[in-house]
CSV table of N, CA, C and O and ligand atoms in Angstrom, one decimal:
chain,number,residue,atom,x,y,z
A,1,MET,N,44.2,-37.0,158.9
A,1,MET,CA,45.2,-37.3,158.6
A,1,MET,C,45.7,-38.1,157.6
A,1,MET,O,44.9,-39.2,157.2
A,2,ASP,N,46.9,-37.9,157.3
A,2,ASP,CA,47.6,-38.5,155.7
A,2,ASP,C,47.2,-40.1,155.7
A,2,ASP,O,46.9,-40.7,154.7
A,3,ASN,N,48.3,-40.4,156.7
A,3,ASN,CA,48.6,-42.1,156.7
A,3,ASN,C,47.7,-42.8,157.5
A,3,ASN,O,48.2,-43.7,157.9
A,4,CYS,N,46.3,-42.8,157.8
A,4,CYS,CA,45.4,-43.5,158.4
A,4,CYS,C,44.4,-44.2,157.6
A,4,CYS,O,43.8,-43.9,156.7
A,5,LEU,N,44.5,-45.4,157.9
A,5,LEU,CA,43.9,-46.4,157.3
A,5,LEU,C,42.2,-46.1,157.3
A,5,LEU,O,41.4,-46.0,156.3
A,6,PHE,N,42.0,-45.6,158.3
A,6,PHE,CA,40.4,-45.5,158.8
A,6,PHE,C,40.0,-43.9,158.2
A,6,PHE,O,38.9,-43.9,157.5
A,7,CYS,N,40.8,-43.1,158.1
A,7,CYS,CA,40.7,-41.4,157.4
A,7,CYS,C,40.4,-41.7,155.9
A,7,CYS,O,39.5,-41.6,155.9
A,8,LYS,N,41.5,-43.1,155.5
A,8,LYS,CA,41.0,-43.2,154.4
A,8,LYS,C,39.7,-43.8,153.4
A,8,LYS,O,39.2,-43.3,152.7
A,9,ILE,N,39.5,-45.0,154.2
A,9,ILE,CA,38.1,-45.2,154.4
A,9,ILE,C,36.9,-44.1,154.6
A,9,ILE,O,36.0,-44.2,153.5
A,10,ALA,N,37.2,-43.5,155.3
A,10,ALA,CA,35.8,-42.6,155.5
A,10,ALA,C,36.0,-41.6,154.5
A,10,ALA,O,34.9,-41.2,153.8
A,11,ALA,N,36.9,-41.5,153.9
A,11,ALA,CA,37.1,-40.5,152.8
A,11,ALA,C,36.3,-41.3,151.4
A,11,ALA,O,37.1,-40.2,150.1
A,12,GLY,N,36.7,-42.5,152.0
A,12,GLY,CA,36.4,-43.1,150.2
A,12,GLY,C,37.5,-43.4,149.5
A,12,GLY,O,37.1,-44.2,148.1
A,13,GLN,N,38.6,-43.2,150.0
A,13,GLN,CA,40.0,-43.3,148.9
A,13,GLN,C,40.4,-44.8,149.3
A,13,GLN,O,40.8,-45.4,148.7
A,14,ILE,N,39.7,-45.9,150.1
A,14,ILE,CA,40.1,-47.5,150.4
A,14,ILE,C,38.2,-47.5,150.3
A,14,ILE,O,37.2,-46.9,151.2
A,15,PRO,N,38.0,-48.4,149.5
A,15,PRO,CA,36.9,-49.2,149.7
A,15,PRO,C,36.2,-50.0,150.9
A,15,PRO,O,37.1,-50.4,152.0
A,16,SER,N,35.1,-49.6,151.4
A,16,SER,CA,34.6,-50.5,152.6
A,16,SER,C,33.0,-50.9,152.4
A,16,SER,O,32.4,-49.9,151.1
A,17,ASP,N,32.4,-51.5,153.0
A,17,ASP,CA,30.9,-52.0,153.2
A,17,ASP,C,30.7,-51.2,153.7
A,17,ASP,O,29.8,-51.4,155.1
A,18,LYS,N,29.8,-49.7,154.0
A,18,LYS,CA,29.4,-49.0,154.1
A,18,LYS,C,27.9,-48.9,154.8
A,18,LYS,O,27.0,-49.7,153.8
A,19,VAL,N,27.8,-48.8,155.9
A,19,VAL,CA,26.3,-49.0,156.7
A,19,VAL,C,25.5,-47.7,157.1
A,19,VAL,O,24.6,-47.9,157.1
A,20,TYR,N,26.6,-46.7,157.1
A,20,TYR,CA,25.6,-45.7,157.4
A,20,TYR,C,27.1,-44.2,157.6
A,20,TYR,O,28.1,-44.4,157.4
A,21,GLU,N,26.5,-43.2,157.4
A,21,GLU,CA,27.4,-41.9,157.1
A,21,GLU,C,26.6,-41.2,157.4
A,21,GLU,O,25.1,-40.7,157.3
A,22,ASP,N,27.1,-39.6,158.0
A,22,ASP,CA,26.7,-38.6,158.4
A,22,ASP,C,27.6,-37.7,158.2
A,22,ASP,O,28.8,-38.0,157.8
A,23,ASP,N,27.2,-36.2,158.7
A,23,ASP,CA,28.5,-35.4,158.5
A,23,ASP,C,29.6,-35.7,159.2
A,23,ASP,O,30.8,-35.4,158.8
A,24,SER,N,29.5,-36.0,160.5
A,24,SER,CA,30.8,-36.3,161.1
A,24,SER,C,30.9,-37.8,161.5
A,24,SER,O,32.0,-38.3,162.0
A,25,VAL,N,30.4,-39.0,161.0
A,25,VAL,CA,30.4,-40.1,161.5
A,25,VAL,C,30.5,-41.1,160.1
A,25,VAL,O,29.7,-40.9,159.1
A,26,TYR,N,31.4,-42.3,160.1
A,26,TYR,CA,30.9,-42.7,158.9
A,26,TYR,C,31.1,-44.5,159.7
A,26,TYR,O,31.8,-44.5,160.9
A,27,ALA,N,30.3,-45.4,159.0
A,27,ALA,CA,30.3,-46.7,159.7
A,27,ALA,C,30.4,-47.7,158.5
A,27,ALA,O,29.7,-47.5,157.4
A,28,PHE,N,31.2,-49.0,158.8
A,28,PHE,CA,31.1,-50.1,157.9
A,28,PHE,C,31.5,-50.9,158.3
A,28,PHE,O,31.5,-51.1,159.4
A,29,ARG,N,31.1,-52.1,157.3
A,29,ARG,CA,31.1,-53.8,158.2
A,29,ARG,C,33.1,-53.9,158.3
A,29,ARG,O,34.0,-53.8,157.4
A,30,ASP,N,33.1,-54.4,159.4
A,30,ASP,CA,34.6,-55.0,159.9
A,30,ASP,C,35.2,-56.1,158.5
A,30,ASP,O,34.3,-57.3,158.5
A,31,ILE,N,36.2,-56.0,158.3
A,31,ILE,CA,37.0,-57.1,156.9
A,31,ILE,C,36.8,-58.3,157.9
A,31,ILE,O,36.9,-59.7,157.0
A,32,ASN,N,37.1,-58.7,158.9
A,32,ASN,CA,37.3,-59.4,159.8
A,32,ASN,C,36.3,-60.2,160.7
A,32,ASN,O,36.7,-60.0,162.0
A,33,PRO,N,35.0,-60.3,160.4
A,33,PRO,CA,33.6,-60.0,161.6
A,33,PRO,C,34.1,-61.0,162.7
A,33,PRO,O,34.3,-62.3,162.3
A,34,GLN,N,33.9,-60.8,163.6
A,34,GLN,CA,33.9,-61.7,165.1
A,34,GLN,C,32.5,-62.0,165.4
A,34,GLN,O,32.5,-62.5,166.5
A,35,ALA,N,31.4,-61.4,164.7
A,35,ALA,CA,30.0,-62.1,165.1
A,35,ALA,C,29.5,-61.8,163.8
A,35,ALA,O,29.6,-61.1,162.9
A,36,PRO,N,28.1,-62.3,163.7
A,36,PRO,CA,27.1,-62.1,162.6
A,36,PRO,C,27.4,-60.4,162.1
A,36,PRO,O,27.3,-60.4,161.1
A,37,VAL,N,27.0,-60.3,162.4
A,37,VAL,CA,27.0,-58.2,162.6
A,37,VAL,C,28.3,-58.1,163.3
A,37,VAL,O,28.5,-57.8,164.7
A,38,HIS,N,29.2,-57.3,162.5
A,38,HIS,CA,30.1,-56.4,163.0
A,38,HIS,C,30.7,-55.3,162.5
A,38,HIS,O,31.2,-55.4,161.1
A,39,ILE,N,30.3,-54.4,162.8
A,39,ILE,CA,30.3,-53.0,162.0
A,39,ILE,C,31.4,-52.0,163.2
A,39,ILE,O,31.3,-52.5,164.4
A,40,LEU,N,32.1,-51.1,162.2
A,40,LEU,CA,33.3,-50.6,163.1
A,40,LEU,C,32.0,-48.7,162.9
A,40,LEU,O,32.1,-48.5,161.5
A,41,VAL,N,32.4,-48.1,163.9
A,41,VAL,CA,31.7,-46.7,163.6
A,41,VAL,C,32.9,-46.1,164.3
A,41,VAL,O,33.6,-45.8,165.0
A,42,ILE,N,32.8,-44.8,163.2
A,42,ILE,CA,34.3,-43.8,163.5
A,42,ILE,C,33.9,-42.5,163.5
A,42,ILE,O,32.7,-42.2,162.3
A,43,PRO,N,34.2,-41.7,163.5
A,43,PRO,CA,34.5,-40.5,163.9
A,43,PRO,C,35.0,-40.1,162.5
A,43,PRO,O,36.2,-40.7,162.2
A,44,ARG,N,34.5,-39.0,161.9
A,44,ARG,CA,35.3,-38.5,160.3
A,44,ARG,C,36.7,-37.7,160.9
A,44,ARG,O,37.6,-37.9,160.1
A,45,LYS,N,36.6,-37.1,161.9
A,45,LYS,CA,38.2,-36.3,162.4
A,45,LYS,C,38.6,-37.7,163.2
A,45,LYS,O,38.5,-38.6,163.8
A,46,HIS,N,40.1,-37.2,162.5
A,46,HIS,CA,40.8,-38.2,163.3
A,46,HIS,C,41.3,-37.7,164.5
A,46,HIS,O,41.9,-37.1,165.0
A,47,ILE,N,41.2,-39.1,165.3
A,47,ILE,CA,41.1,-39.2,166.9
A,47,ILE,C,41.8,-40.3,167.1
A,47,ILE,O,41.2,-41.7,166.5
A,48,PRO,N,42.7,-40.2,167.8
A,48,PRO,CA,43.5,-41.6,167.7
A,48,PRO,C,43.3,-42.9,168.8
A,48,PRO,O,43.1,-43.9,168.3
A,49,SER,N,42.3,-42.4,169.6
A,49,SER,CA,41.9,-43.2,170.6
A,49,SER,C,40.9,-42.5,171.4
A,49,SER,O,40.6,-41.3,171.6
A,50,LEU,N,40.1,-43.5,172.3
A,50,LEU,CA,39.3,-42.4,173.3
A,50,LEU,C,40.2,-41.7,174.4
A,50,LEU,O,39.6,-40.7,174.6
A,51,ASP,N,41.4,-42.0,174.4
A,51,ASP,CA,42.6,-41.2,175.2
A,51,ASP,C,42.3,-39.8,174.2
A,51,ASP,O,42.8,-38.7,174.9
A,52,GLY,N,42.3,-39.6,173.0
A,52,GLY,CA,42.1,-38.4,172.7
A,52,GLY,C,41.2,-37.6,172.4
A,52,GLY,O,40.8,-36.8,171.6
A,53,ILE,N,40.3,-38.1,173.3
A,53,ILE,CA,38.6,-37.4,173.3
A,53,ILE,C,38.8,-36.0,173.2
A,53,ILE,O,37.5,-35.4,172.9
A,54,GLY,N,39.6,-35.0,173.9
A,54,GLY,CA,40.0,-34.5,174.2
A,54,GLY,C,40.0,-33.2,173.0
A,54,GLY,O,39.7,-32.1,172.9
A,55,ASP,N,40.0,-33.6,171.3
A,55,ASP,CA,40.4,-32.8,170.6
A,55,ASP,C,39.2,-33.3,169.7
A,55,ASP,O,38.7,-32.5,168.6
A,56,ALA,N,38.1,-33.7,170.1
A,56,ALA,CA,36.8,-34.0,169.3
A,56,ALA,C,35.9,-33.0,170.4
A,56,ALA,O,35.7,-33.1,171.7
A,57,SER,N,34.7,-32.9,169.4
A,57,SER,CA,33.7,-32.2,170.4
A,57,SER,C,32.9,-32.8,170.7
A,57,SER,O,32.5,-34.2,170.5
A,58,ASP,N,31.9,-32.7,171.8
A,58,ASP,CA,30.8,-33.1,172.0
A,58,ASP,C,29.9,-33.5,171.3
A,58,ASP,O,29.1,-34.5,171.0
A,59,GLN,N,29.5,-32.5,170.4
A,59,GLN,CA,28.7,-33.1,169.1
A,59,GLN,C,29.2,-34.4,168.2
A,59,GLN,O,28.5,-35.0,167.6
A,60,GLU,N,30.7,-33.9,167.8
A,60,GLU,CA,31.3,-35.3,167.3
A,60,GLU,C,31.0,-36.5,168.1
A,60,GLU,O,30.2,-37.7,167.5
A,61,LEU,N,31.1,-36.6,169.3
A,61,LEU,CA,30.9,-37.9,170.3
A,61,LEU,C,29.9,-38.6,170.5
A,61,LEU,O,29.3,-39.4,169.9
A,62,ALA,N,28.5,-37.5,170.5
A,62,ALA,CA,27.2,-38.0,170.7
A,62,ALA,C,26.8,-38.4,169.2
A,62,ALA,O,26.7,-39.6,169.3
A,63,SER,N,27.3,-37.6,168.4
A,63,SER,CA,27.0,-38.3,167.0
A,63,SER,C,27.1,-39.9,166.7
A,63,SER,O,26.8,-41.1,166.2
A,64,CYS,N,28.3,-40.0,167.3
A,64,CYS,CA,28.8,-41.5,167.3
A,64,CYS,C,28.1,-42.3,167.9
A,64,CYS,O,27.5,-43.6,167.4
A,65,LEU,N,27.3,-42.0,169.1
A,65,LEU,CA,26.5,-42.9,169.9
A,65,LEU,C,24.9,-42.9,169.4
A,65,LEU,O,24.6,-43.9,169.5
A,66,ARG,N,24.7,-41.8,168.7
A,66,ARG,CA,23.5,-41.6,168.2
A,66,ARG,C,23.7,-43.0,166.9
A,66,ARG,O,22.6,-43.6,166.5
A,67,ALA,N,24.7,-42.6,166.3
A,67,ALA,CA,24.6,-43.4,164.8
A,67,ALA,C,24.7,-44.8,165.3
A,67,ALA,O,24.4,-45.6,164.7
A,68,ILE,N,25.5,-45.0,166.7
A,68,ILE,CA,25.2,-47.0,167.1
A,68,ILE,C,24.2,-47.1,167.0
A,68,ILE,O,23.6,-48.2,166.7
A,69,ARG,N,23.3,-46.5,168.0
A,69,ARG,CA,21.9,-46.5,168.3
A,69,ARG,C,20.9,-47.0,166.8
A,69,ARG,O,20.2,-47.9,166.6
A,70,THR,N,21.4,-45.9,166.0
A,70,THR,CA,20.8,-46.0,164.3
A,70,THR,C,21.2,-47.4,163.4
A,70,THR,O,19.9,-48.3,163.3
A,71,ILE,N,22.3,-47.8,163.6
A,71,ILE,CA,22.4,-48.7,163.2
A,71,ILE,C,22.0,-49.9,163.5
A,71,ILE,O,22.0,-51.0,162.9
A,72,ALA,N,22.4,-50.2,164.9
A,72,ALA,CA,21.5,-51.2,165.6
A,72,ALA,C,20.2,-51.4,165.1
A,72,ALA,O,19.6,-52.5,164.8
A,73,GLY,N,19.6,-50.3,165.4
A,73,GLY,CA,18.3,-50.4,164.3
A,73,GLY,C,17.7,-51.0,163.1
A,73,GLY,O,17.4,-52.0,162.6
A,74,GLN,N,18.7,-50.7,162.2
A,74,GLN,CA,19.3,-51.1,160.4
A,74,GLN,C,19.1,-52.3,160.3
A,74,GLN,O,18.8,-53.0,159.8
A,75,GLU,N,20.1,-53.0,161.4
A,75,GLU,CA,20.4,-54.5,161.4
A,75,GLU,C,19.6,-55.4,162.0
A,75,GLU,O,20.0,-56.5,162.4
A,76,GLY,N,18.5,-54.7,162.8
A,76,GLY,CA,17.6,-55.3,163.3
A,76,GLY,C,18.2,-56.1,164.8
A,76,GLY,O,17.9,-57.5,165.0
A,77,LEU,N,19.3,-55.6,165.6
A,77,LEU,CA,19.3,-56.0,166.6
A,77,LEU,C,18.4,-56.0,167.8
A,77,LEU,O,19.2,-55.5,168.6
A,78,ASN,N,17.2,-56.6,167.7
A,78,ASN,CA,16.7,-56.4,169.1
A,78,ASN,C,16.9,-57.2,170.1
A,78,ASN,O,16.3,-57.0,171.1
A,79,HIS,N,17.7,-58.0,170.0
A,79,HIS,CA,17.9,-58.9,171.3
A,79,HIS,C,19.4,-58.3,172.2
A,79,HIS,O,19.8,-58.9,172.6
A,80,GLY,N,19.8,-57.5,171.1
A,80,GLY,CA,20.5,-56.7,172.2
A,80,GLY,C,22.0,-56.7,171.1
A,80,GLY,O,22.1,-57.8,169.7
A,81,TYR,N,23.5,-56.2,171.6
A,81,TYR,CA,24.6,-56.1,170.8
A,81,TYR,C,25.6,-55.5,171.9
A,81,TYR,O,25.1,-54.9,172.7
A,82,ARG,N,26.8,-55.6,171.6
A,82,ARG,CA,27.6,-55.5,172.4
A,82,ARG,C,28.5,-54.4,171.5
A,82,ARG,O,28.5,-54.2,170.1
A,83,VAL,N,28.8,-53.0,172.4
A,83,VAL,CA,29.9,-51.9,171.9
A,83,VAL,C,31.0,-51.8,172.7
A,83,VAL,O,31.2,-51.7,173.6
A,84,VAL,N,32.3,-52.4,172.2
A,84,VAL,CA,33.6,-52.2,172.1
A,84,VAL,C,34.7,-51.0,171.4
A,84,VAL,O,34.5,-50.8,170.3
A,85,SER,N,35.1,-50.5,172.2
A,85,SER,CA,36.4,-49.8,172.2
A,85,SER,C,37.5,-50.0,172.6
A,85,SER,O,37.7,-49.4,173.7
A,86,ASN,N,38.6,-50.8,171.7
A,86,ASN,CA,39.7,-50.6,172.5
A,86,ASN,C,40.8,-49.6,172.3
A,86,ASN,O,40.9,-49.1,171.2
A,87,CYS,N,41.3,-49.0,173.2
A,87,CYS,CA,42.0,-48.0,173.8
A,87,CYS,C,43.3,-48.6,174.2
A,87,CYS,O,43.8,-48.9,175.3
A,88,GLY,N,44.6,-48.4,173.3
A,88,GLY,CA,45.6,-49.0,173.6
A,88,GLY,C,46.4,-50.0,173.5
A,88,GLY,O,45.4,-51.1,173.2
A,89,PRO,N,47.8,-50.1,173.9
A,89,PRO,CA,48.2,-51.7,173.8
A,89,PRO,C,47.5,-53.0,174.6
A,89,PRO,O,47.3,-53.7,174.1
A,90,ASP,N,47.3,-52.6,176.2
A,90,ASP,CA,46.4,-53.4,176.6
A,90,ASP,C,45.2,-54.2,176.1
A,90,ASP,O,45.2,-55.2,176.7
A,91,ALA,N,44.9,-53.1,175.5
A,91,ALA,CA,43.5,-53.6,175.1
A,91,ALA,C,43.5,-54.2,173.6
A,91,ALA,O,42.5,-54.5,172.7
A,92,CYS,N,44.7,-54.6,173.0
A,92,CYS,CA,44.9,-54.4,171.6
A,92,CYS,C,44.7,-53.9,170.8
A,92,CYS,O,44.1,-54.5,169.5
A,93,GLN,N,44.5,-52.5,170.9
A,93,GLN,CA,44.1,-51.4,169.7
A,93,GLN,C,44.8,-52.0,168.6
A,93,GLN,O,46.1,-51.6,168.6
A,94,SER,N,44.3,-52.1,167.2
A,94,SER,CA,45.2,-52.1,166.0
A,94,SER,C,45.3,-51.4,165.1
A,94,SER,O,46.4,-51.3,164.5
A,95,VAL,N,44.3,-50.5,165.0
A,95,VAL,CA,44.0,-49.4,164.2
A,95,VAL,C,43.7,-48.1,164.8
A,95,VAL,O,42.8,-48.1,165.8
A,96,PRO,N,45.3,-47.2,164.7
A,96,PRO,CA,45.1,-45.9,165.6
A,96,PRO,C,44.2,-44.6,165.3
A,96,PRO,O,44.7,-43.8,165.3
A,97,HIS,N,42.8,-45.1,164.9
A,97,HIS,CA,42.1,-44.2,165.0
A,97,HIS,C,40.5,-44.6,165.6
A,97,HIS,O,39.9,-46.0,165.7
A,98,LEU,N,40.1,-43.5,166.5
A,98,LEU,CA,39.1,-43.8,167.2
A,98,LEU,C,37.9,-44.5,166.8
A,98,LEU,O,37.3,-44.7,165.5
A,99,HIS,N,37.6,-46.0,167.1
A,99,HIS,CA,36.5,-46.8,166.6
A,99,HIS,C,35.6,-47.4,167.5
A,99,HIS,O,36.4,-47.8,168.6
A,100,PHE,N,34.1,-47.6,167.5
A,100,PHE,CA,33.5,-48.4,168.1
A,100,PHE,C,33.0,-49.8,167.5
A,100,PHE,O,32.5,-49.6,166.2
A,101,HIS,N,33.3,-50.7,167.9
A,101,HIS,CA,32.9,-52.0,167.4
A,101,HIS,C,31.7,-52.3,167.7
A,101,HIS,O,31.2,-52.3,168.9
A,102,ILE,N,30.8,-52.4,166.9
A,102,ILE,CA,28.8,-53.2,167.7
A,102,ILE,C,29.2,-54.4,166.8
A,102,ILE,O,29.5,-55.2,165.7
A,103,LEU,N,28.7,-55.2,167.8
A,103,LEU,CA,29.1,-56.9,167.6
A,103,LEU,C,27.4,-57.3,168.0
A,103,LEU,O,26.6,-56.9,169.2
A,104,GLY,N,26.9,-58.2,167.1
A,104,GLY,CA,25.7,-58.7,167.7
A,104,GLY,C,25.3,-60.0,166.5
A,104,GLY,O,25.9,-60.0,165.8
A,105,GLY,N,24.0,-60.3,166.6
A,105,GLY,CA,23.3,-61.2,165.9
A,105,GLY,C,23.7,-62.5,166.3
A,105,GLY,O,23.3,-63.7,165.9
A,106,THR,N,24.2,-62.6,167.5
A,106,THR,CA,24.3,-63.9,168.0
A,106,THR,C,24.0,-63.7,169.4
A,106,THR,O,24.7,-62.6,170.2
A,107,GLN,N,24.2,-64.6,170.5
A,107,GLN,CA,24.2,-64.6,171.7
A,107,GLN,C,25.9,-64.7,172.3
A,107,GLN,O,26.4,-65.8,171.7
A,108,MET,N,25.9,-64.0,172.9
A,108,MET,CA,27.6,-63.7,173.4
A,108,MET,C,28.0,-63.8,174.5
A,108,MET,O,26.9,-64.1,175.5
A,109,ALA,N,29.2,-64.0,174.8
A,109,ALA,CA,29.8,-64.8,176.2
A,109,ALA,C,29.5,-64.0,177.4
A,109,ALA,O,29.1,-62.7,177.3
A,110,ASP,N,29.1,-64.2,178.2
A,110,ASP,CA,28.5,-63.8,179.4
A,110,ASP,C,30.0,-63.4,180.5
A,110,ASP,O,30.2,-63.5,181.5
A,111,ARG,N,31.0,-62.8,179.4
A,111,ARG,CA,31.9,-61.6,180.1
A,111,ARG,C,32.9,-60.5,179.2
A,111,ARG,O,32.3,-60.8,178.1
A,112,MET,N,33.4,-59.8,179.5
A,112,MET,CA,34.1,-58.8,178.7
A,112,MET,C,35.8,-59.3,178.4
A,112,MET,O,35.9,-58.6,177.5
A,113,ALA,N,36.6,-60.1,179.0
A,113,ALA,CA,37.4,-60.5,178.5
A,113,ALA,C,38.0,-61.6,179.0
A,113,ALA,O,37.7,-62.4,179.9
B,201,5GP,P1,41.2,-52.8,167.0
B,201,5GP,O1,41.6,-54.0,167.3
B,201,5GP,O2,41.9,-51.4,166.6
B,201,5GP,O3,40.2,-52.6,168.3
B,201,5GP,O4,40.1,-53.2,165.6
B,201,5GP,C1,40.5,-52.6,164.2
B,201,5GP,C2,39.3,-53.1,163.5
B,201,5GP,O5,39.8,-53.1,162.2
B,201,5GP,C3,39.7,-55.0,163.4
B,201,5GP,O6,38.4,-55.9,163.6
B,201,5GP,C4,40.1,-55.2,161.9
B,201,5GP,O7,39.2,-56.8,161.5
B,201,5GP,C5,39.5,-54.0,161.5
B,201,5GP,N1,40.1,-53.7,159.7
B,201,5GP,C6,41.4,-53.4,159.7
B,201,5GP,N2,41.6,-53.1,158.6
B,201,5GP,C7,40.9,-52.9,157.9
B,201,5GP,C8,40.0,-52.9,156.8
B,201,5GP,O8,40.8,-52.5,155.8
B,201,5GP,N3,38.3,-52.7,156.2
B,201,5GP,C9,38.0,-53.1,157.2
B,201,5GP,N4,36.5,-53.0,156.8
B,201,5GP,N5,38.3,-53.3,158.6
B,201,5GP,C10,39.5,-53.5,158.9
B,202,ZN,ZN1,42.5,-41.7,161.1
């Protein structure tokens, strides 16, 4: 998609702190980290949010989850981590390209919201 921030990051048109990439997935550190480790995992294909996964292949979606597991290992998150995907306005999604936050490196609050 032409005017999408995360499409441009995945294409290398906007710089990012890359931690992982493969044919269908790109991952990079969040510019405003909310935890000692805060990484965004995105499909290269433009999908606006989880609501749009009808346009993604099972392979693309599974690759995101497998990348999350790989990155958690790379980052040494042996005590656990949280994965979040904000979808739509009630969840305060601010970038309309599907992404999974990996949050870790600290003890997190025992609640989701
Ligand atoms: P959302 O609020 O949509 O769930 O998450 C979007 C995330 O993207 C936020 O955590 C925000 O800090 C991050 N973000 C926004 N713009 C940029 C950017 O240009 N580079 C990087 N690395 N992260 C960004
Ligand atoms: Zn996009």
